[in-house]
Coordinates of C-alpha atoms in Angstrom, one line a residue:
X359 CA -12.1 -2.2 -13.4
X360 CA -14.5 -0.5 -11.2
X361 CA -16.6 -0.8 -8.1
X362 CA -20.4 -0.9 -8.7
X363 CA -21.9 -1.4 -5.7
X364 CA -20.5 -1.9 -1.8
X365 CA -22.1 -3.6 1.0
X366 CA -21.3 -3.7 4.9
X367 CA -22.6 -4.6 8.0
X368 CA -21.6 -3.3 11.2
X369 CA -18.6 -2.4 9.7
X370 CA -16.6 0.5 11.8
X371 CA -20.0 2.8 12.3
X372 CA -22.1 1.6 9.5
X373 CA -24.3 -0.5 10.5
X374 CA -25.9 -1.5 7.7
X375 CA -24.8 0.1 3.9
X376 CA -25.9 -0.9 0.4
X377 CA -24.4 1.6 -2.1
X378 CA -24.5 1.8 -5.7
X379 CA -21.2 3.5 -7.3
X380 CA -20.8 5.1 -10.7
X381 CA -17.3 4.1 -12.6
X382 CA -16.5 7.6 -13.1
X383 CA -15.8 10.2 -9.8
X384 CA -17.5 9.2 -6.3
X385 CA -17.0 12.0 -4.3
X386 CA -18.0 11.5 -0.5
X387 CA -18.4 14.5 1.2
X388 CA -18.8 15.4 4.8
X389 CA -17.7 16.4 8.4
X390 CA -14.6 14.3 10.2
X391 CA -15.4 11.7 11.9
X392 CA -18.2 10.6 10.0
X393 CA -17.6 7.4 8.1
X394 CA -15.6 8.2 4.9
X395 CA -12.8 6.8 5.3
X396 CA -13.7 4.0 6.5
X397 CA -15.9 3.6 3.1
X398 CA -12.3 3.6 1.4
X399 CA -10.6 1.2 3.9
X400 CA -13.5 -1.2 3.4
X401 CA -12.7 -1.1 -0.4
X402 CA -9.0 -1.4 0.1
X403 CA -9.6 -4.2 2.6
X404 CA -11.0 -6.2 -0.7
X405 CA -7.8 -5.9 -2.8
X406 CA -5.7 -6.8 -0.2
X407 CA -7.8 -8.8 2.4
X408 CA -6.1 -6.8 5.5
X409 CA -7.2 -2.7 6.3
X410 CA -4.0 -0.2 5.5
X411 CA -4.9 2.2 9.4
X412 CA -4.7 -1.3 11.5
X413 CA -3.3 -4.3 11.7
X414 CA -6.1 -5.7 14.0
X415 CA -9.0 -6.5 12.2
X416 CA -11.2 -6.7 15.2
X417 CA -10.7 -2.8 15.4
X418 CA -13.1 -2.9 11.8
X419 CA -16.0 -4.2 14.1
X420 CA -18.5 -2.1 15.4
X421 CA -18.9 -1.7 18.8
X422 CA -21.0 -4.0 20.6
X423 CA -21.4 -6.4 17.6
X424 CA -19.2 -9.8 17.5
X425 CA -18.8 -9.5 13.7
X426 CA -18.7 -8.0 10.6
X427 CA -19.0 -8.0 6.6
X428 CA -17.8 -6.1 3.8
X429 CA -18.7 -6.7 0.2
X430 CA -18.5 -5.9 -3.4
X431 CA -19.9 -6.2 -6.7
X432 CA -17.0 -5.2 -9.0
X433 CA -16.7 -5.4 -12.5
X434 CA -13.2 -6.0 -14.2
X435 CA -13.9 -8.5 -17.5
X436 CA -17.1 -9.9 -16.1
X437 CA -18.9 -9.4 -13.1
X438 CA -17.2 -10.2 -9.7
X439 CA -17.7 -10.3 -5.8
X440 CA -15.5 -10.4 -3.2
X441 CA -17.0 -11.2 0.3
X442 CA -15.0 -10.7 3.7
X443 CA -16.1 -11.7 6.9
X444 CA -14.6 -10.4 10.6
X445 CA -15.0 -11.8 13.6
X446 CA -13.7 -10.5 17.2
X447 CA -13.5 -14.3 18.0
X448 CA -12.3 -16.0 15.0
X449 CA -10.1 -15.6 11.9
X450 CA -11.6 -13.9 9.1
X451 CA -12.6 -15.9 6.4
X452 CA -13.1 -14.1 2.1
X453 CA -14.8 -15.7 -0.5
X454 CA -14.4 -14.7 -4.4
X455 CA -17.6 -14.9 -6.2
X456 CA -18.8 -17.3 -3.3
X457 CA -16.0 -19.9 -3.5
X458 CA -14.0 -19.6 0.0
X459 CA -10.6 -18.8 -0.5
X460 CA -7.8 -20.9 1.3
X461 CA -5.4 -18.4 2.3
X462 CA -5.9 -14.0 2.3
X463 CA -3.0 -14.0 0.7
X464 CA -4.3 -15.4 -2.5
X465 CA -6.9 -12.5 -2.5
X466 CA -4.2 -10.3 -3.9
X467 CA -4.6 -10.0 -7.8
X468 CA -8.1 -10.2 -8.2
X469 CA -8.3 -6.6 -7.7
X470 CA -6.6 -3.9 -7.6
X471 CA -6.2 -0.8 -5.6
X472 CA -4.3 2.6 -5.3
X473 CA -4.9 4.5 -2.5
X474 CA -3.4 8.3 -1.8
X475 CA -4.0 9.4 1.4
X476 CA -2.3 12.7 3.4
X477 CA 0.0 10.3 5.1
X478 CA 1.5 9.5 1.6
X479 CA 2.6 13.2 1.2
X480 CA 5.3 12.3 3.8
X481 CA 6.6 9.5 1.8
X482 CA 9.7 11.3 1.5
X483 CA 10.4 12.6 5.0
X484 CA 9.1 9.7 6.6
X485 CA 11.5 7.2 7.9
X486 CA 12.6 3.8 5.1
X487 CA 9.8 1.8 6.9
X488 CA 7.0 3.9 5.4
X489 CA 9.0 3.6 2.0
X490 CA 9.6 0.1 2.1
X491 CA 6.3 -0.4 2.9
X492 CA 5.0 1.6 -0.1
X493 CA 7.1 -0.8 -2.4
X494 CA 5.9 -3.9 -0.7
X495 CA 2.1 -3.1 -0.5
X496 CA 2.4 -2.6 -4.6
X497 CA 4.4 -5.0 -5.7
X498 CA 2.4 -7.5 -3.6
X499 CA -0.8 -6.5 -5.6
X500 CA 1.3 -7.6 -8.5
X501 CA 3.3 -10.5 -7.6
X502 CA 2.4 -13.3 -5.7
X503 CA 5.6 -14.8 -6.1
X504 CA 7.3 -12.2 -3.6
X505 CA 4.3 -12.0 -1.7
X506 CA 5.7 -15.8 -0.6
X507 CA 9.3 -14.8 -0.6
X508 CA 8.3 -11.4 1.4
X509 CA 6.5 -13.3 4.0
X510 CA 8.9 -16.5 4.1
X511 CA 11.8 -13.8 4.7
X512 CA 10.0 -12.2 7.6
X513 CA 9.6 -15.9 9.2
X514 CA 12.7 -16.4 8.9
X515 CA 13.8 -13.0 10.5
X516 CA 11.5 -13.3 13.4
X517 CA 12.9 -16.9 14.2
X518 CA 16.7 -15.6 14.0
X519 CA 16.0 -12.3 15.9
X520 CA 14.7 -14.9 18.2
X521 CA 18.2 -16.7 18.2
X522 CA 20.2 -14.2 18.8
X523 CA 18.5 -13.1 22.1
X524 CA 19.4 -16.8 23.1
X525 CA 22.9 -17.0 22.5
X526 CA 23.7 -13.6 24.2
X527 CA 23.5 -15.3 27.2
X528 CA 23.9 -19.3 25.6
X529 CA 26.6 -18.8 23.0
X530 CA 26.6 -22.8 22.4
X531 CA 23.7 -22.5 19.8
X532 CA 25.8 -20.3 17.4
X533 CA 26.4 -22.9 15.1
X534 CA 22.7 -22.8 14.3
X535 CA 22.6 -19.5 13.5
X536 CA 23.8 -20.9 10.0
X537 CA 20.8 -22.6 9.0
X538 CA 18.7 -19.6 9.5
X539 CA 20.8 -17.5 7.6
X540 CA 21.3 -19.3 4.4
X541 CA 17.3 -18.8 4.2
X542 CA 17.2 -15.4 5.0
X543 CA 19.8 -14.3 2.7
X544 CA 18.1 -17.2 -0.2
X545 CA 14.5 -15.1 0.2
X546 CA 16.4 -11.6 1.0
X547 CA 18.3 -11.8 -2.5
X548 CA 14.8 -12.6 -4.1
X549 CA 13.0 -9.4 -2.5
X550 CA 15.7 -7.2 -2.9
X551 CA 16.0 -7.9 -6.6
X552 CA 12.2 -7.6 -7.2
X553 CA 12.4 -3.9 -5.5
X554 CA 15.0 -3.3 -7.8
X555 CA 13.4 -4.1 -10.9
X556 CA 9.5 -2.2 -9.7
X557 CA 11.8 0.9 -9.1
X558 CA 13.5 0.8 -12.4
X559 CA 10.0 0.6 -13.7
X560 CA 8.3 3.3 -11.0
X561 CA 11.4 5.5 -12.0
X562 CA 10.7 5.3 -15.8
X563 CA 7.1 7.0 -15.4
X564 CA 8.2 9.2 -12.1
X565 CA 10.6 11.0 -14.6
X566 CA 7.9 12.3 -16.7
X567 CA 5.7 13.4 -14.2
X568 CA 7.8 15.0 -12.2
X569 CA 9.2 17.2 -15.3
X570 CA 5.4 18.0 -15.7
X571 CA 4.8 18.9 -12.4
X572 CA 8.2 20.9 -11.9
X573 CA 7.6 23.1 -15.3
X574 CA 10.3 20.9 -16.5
X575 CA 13.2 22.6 -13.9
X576 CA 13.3 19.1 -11.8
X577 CA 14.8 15.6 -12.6
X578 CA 13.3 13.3 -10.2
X579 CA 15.2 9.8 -9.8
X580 CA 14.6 6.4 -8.0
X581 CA 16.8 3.8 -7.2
X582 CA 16.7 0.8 -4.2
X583 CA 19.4 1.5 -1.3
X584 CA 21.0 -1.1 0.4
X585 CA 23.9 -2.0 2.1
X586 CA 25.9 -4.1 -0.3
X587 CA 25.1 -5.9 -3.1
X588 CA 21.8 -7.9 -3.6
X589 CA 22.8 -11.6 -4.6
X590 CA 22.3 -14.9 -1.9
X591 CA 26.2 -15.5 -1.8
X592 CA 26.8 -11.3 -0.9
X593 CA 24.0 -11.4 1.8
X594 CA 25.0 -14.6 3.8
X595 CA 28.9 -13.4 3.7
X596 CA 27.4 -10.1 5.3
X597 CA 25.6 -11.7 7.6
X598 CA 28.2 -14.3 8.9
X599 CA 30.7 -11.0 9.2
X600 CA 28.0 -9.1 11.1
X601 CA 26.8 -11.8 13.6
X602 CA 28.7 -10.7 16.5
X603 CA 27.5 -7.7 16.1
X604 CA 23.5 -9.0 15.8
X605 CA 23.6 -10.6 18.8
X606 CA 25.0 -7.6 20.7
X607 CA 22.0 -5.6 19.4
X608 CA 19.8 -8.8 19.5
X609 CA 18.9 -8.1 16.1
X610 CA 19.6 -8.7 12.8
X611 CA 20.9 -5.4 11.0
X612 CA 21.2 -6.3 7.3
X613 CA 18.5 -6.9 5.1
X614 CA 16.1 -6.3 2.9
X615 CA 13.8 -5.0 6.2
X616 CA 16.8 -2.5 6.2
X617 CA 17.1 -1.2 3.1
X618 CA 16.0 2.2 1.1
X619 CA 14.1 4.2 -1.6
X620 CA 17.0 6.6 -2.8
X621 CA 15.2 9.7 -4.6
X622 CA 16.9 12.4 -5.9
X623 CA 16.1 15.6 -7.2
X624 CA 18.7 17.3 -9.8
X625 CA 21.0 14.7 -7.8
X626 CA 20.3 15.9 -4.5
X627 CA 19.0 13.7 -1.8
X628 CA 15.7 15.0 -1.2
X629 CA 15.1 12.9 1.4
X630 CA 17.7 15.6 3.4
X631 CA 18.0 18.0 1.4
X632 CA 14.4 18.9 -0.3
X633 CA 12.3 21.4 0.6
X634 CA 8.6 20.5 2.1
X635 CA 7.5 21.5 -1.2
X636 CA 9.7 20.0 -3.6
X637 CA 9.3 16.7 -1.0
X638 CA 5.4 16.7 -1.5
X639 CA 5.9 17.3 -5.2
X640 CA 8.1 14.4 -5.4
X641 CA 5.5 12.2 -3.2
X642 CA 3.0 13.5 -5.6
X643 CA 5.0 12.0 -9.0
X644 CA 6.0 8.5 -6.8
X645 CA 1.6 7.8 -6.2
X646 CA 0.5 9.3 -9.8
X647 CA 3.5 7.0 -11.3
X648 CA 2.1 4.3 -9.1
X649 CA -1.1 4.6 -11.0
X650 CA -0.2 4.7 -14.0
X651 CA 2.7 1.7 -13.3
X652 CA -0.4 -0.5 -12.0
X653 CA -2.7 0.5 -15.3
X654 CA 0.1 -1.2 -18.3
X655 CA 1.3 -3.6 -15.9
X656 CA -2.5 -5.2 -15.4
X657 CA -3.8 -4.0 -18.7
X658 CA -6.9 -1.8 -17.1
X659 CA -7.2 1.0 -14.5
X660 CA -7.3 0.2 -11.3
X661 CA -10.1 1.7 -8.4
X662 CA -8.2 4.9 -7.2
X663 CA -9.2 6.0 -3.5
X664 CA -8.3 9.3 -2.7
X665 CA -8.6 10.2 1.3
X666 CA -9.3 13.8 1.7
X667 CA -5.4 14.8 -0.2
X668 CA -7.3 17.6 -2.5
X669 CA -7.6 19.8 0.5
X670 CA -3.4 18.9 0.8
X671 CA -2.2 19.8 -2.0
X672 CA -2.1 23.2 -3.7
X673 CA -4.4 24.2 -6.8
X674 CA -1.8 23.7 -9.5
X675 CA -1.2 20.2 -8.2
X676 CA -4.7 19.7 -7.4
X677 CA -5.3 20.2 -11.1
X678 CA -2.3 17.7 -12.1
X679 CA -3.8 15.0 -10.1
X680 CA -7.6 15.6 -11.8
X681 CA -5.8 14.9 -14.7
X682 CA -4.3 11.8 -14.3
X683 CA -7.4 10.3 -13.2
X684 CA -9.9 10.5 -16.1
X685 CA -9.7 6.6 -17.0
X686 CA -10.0 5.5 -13.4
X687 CA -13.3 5.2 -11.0
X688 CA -12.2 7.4 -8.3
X689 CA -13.7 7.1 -5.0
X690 CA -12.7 10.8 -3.4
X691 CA -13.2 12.2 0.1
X692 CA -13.7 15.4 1.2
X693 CA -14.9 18.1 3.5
X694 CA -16.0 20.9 0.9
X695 CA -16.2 20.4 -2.9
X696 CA -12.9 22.3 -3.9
X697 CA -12.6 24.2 -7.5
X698 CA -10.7 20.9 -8.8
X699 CA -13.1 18.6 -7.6
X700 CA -15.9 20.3 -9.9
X701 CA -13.4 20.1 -13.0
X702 CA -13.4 16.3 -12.6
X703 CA -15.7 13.8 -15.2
X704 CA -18.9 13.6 -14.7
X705 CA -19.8 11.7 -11.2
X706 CA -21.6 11.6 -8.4
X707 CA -21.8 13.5 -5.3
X708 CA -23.2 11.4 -1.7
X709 CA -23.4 13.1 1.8
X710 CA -21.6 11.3 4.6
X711 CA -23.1 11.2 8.4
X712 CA -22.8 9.5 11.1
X713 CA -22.7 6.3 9.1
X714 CA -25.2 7.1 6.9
X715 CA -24.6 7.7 2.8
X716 CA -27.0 9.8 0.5
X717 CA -27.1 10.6 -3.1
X718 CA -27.2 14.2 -3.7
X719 CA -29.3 15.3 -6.9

């Protein structure tokens, strides 16, 4: 699978793009602040109909203009486009090779993304929300079926944090409390045990790497944290036990939207316990695992967007990550064209500024 050509108008400060991609190494170089990023957002927007910096798409306009369009010309069996339109004054509405599609959602699976970006470096020392959210963002790519449960769940959250607000100061509704949490603990049990099966997998291929990456000194491990244990029947219980307590806080506080990536190092939490380095490493093995998890579980390589991390890392892992990318297009950016950048396959260099993109020969 790879990108061949991107198009956008008056998309963050582009104005007006038309770029031809090779399926090999895309390297966009330039100064900050000059629209390379938002070249890998606009591609990541396509996989997953919604930008991974914002969560308001009206943000992705340019200024002064009403709307917006991204689109590309991607080839994974046959030719394919995806077309996305944003409006300040509307919702946003995506096509697939110029049939509308009903719902975003139902974008996800026609193309795949992984994205590596500094912030994912700090996958380890960051709080569970960032690592819950890196679970959720892949599995969603794979599995529309807990893309539903994920989203029903968070309904149903919303509507029972709601609740408990009420009865702290109209305790009569508590019966109804019931109701909302034979759902939540219905789609909870679902999520939970889909995390649990993508980290037995992510772990399988994190082991490896890791080994590689630590000179074989390091066993990395990966397993889903939670409070309890993960079946409907265990859930509800914990949340009829807990309710008194919920509504004192005025929130619910067990969950899936509570739970954990536990990773280990020699059976240390690293989380605690790791060192900066051995905490990047370890975020290094979870995203290059991530890639190659995506690439069996879809049967091709997916588009890899890499967002200025070379300059991040240090030249040994620089190196480790070149070579884990050879079957994938890469789209890279950067500010300078490091050592390891000029040991990647053969690509193509472009000059980003101020919105505009040019070839280098």
């Amino acid at each position: 699978m790879y990108v061949k050509r991107i198009l956008l108008q008056n998309y963050r400060n582009y104005e007006s793009l038309n770029l031809d991609l090779t399926r090999n190494v895309n390297i966009l170089c330039g100064l900050n602040a000059q629209g390379k990023t938002n070249l890998l957002e606009a591609i990541y927007f396509c996989a997953t109909g919604r930008s991974h910096r914002t969560a308001y798409d009206k943000e992705c306009i340019r200024a002064g203009e009403e709307e917006a369009l991204i689109k590309i010309l991607y080839e994974k069996h046959r030719d394919d486009t995806i077309e996305i339109h944003l409006r300040k004054n509307g919702r946003k509405s995506v096509a697939v090779n110029g049939c509308p599609v009903k719902k975003i959602d139902d974008l996800f699976g026609c193309f795949h993304v992984v994205v590596f970006s500094p912030e994912d470096l700090s996958l380890i020392k960051s709080g569970p929300a960032r690592r819950r959210k890196f679970m959720d963002i892949e599995i969603c790519q794979l599995d529309r079926v807990y893309l539903h449960n994920l989203q029903q769940y968070h309904k149903v959250l919303k509507q029972r944090n709601q609740l408990l607000k009420d009865l702290y100061g109209n305790p009569s509704q508590r019966d109804s409390v019931f109701a909302w949490d034979t759902q939540l603990a219905e789609y909870g049990a679902k999520i939970a045990k889909r995390r649990k099966q993508f980290l037995q997998t992510l772990d399988s291929y994190t082991r490896d790497i890791h080994q590689q990456l630590s000179h074989g000194t390091e066993q990395l491990a990966l397993s889903y944290e939670q409070d309890g244990e993960a079946d409907s029947q265990s859930l509800l219980d914990r949340l009829t036990r807990g309710l008194q307590r919920d509504i004192r806080q005025g929130s619910t506080q067990i969950g899936p939207h509570r739970d954990d990536i536990r990773i280990t190092i020699n059976g240390t939490d690293v989380r605690v316990f790791g060192s900066q380095g051995q905490q990047r490493t370890a975020a290094l093995s979870m995203k290059l695992a991530e890639l190659n998890m995506v690439k069996n579980e879809i049967g091709y390589p997916p588009v890899l967007l890499l967002d200025d991390v070379m300059s991040e890392l240090d030249s040994e892992r620089q190196l480790h990550l070149v070579h884990y990318i050879e079957e994938n297009q890469t789209i890279l950016t950067c500010t300078g064209i490091e050592d390891s950048i000029k040991q990647m396959p053969a690509g193509r260099i472009y000059r980003v500024e101020q919105g505009q993109v040019r070839k280098e020969v």
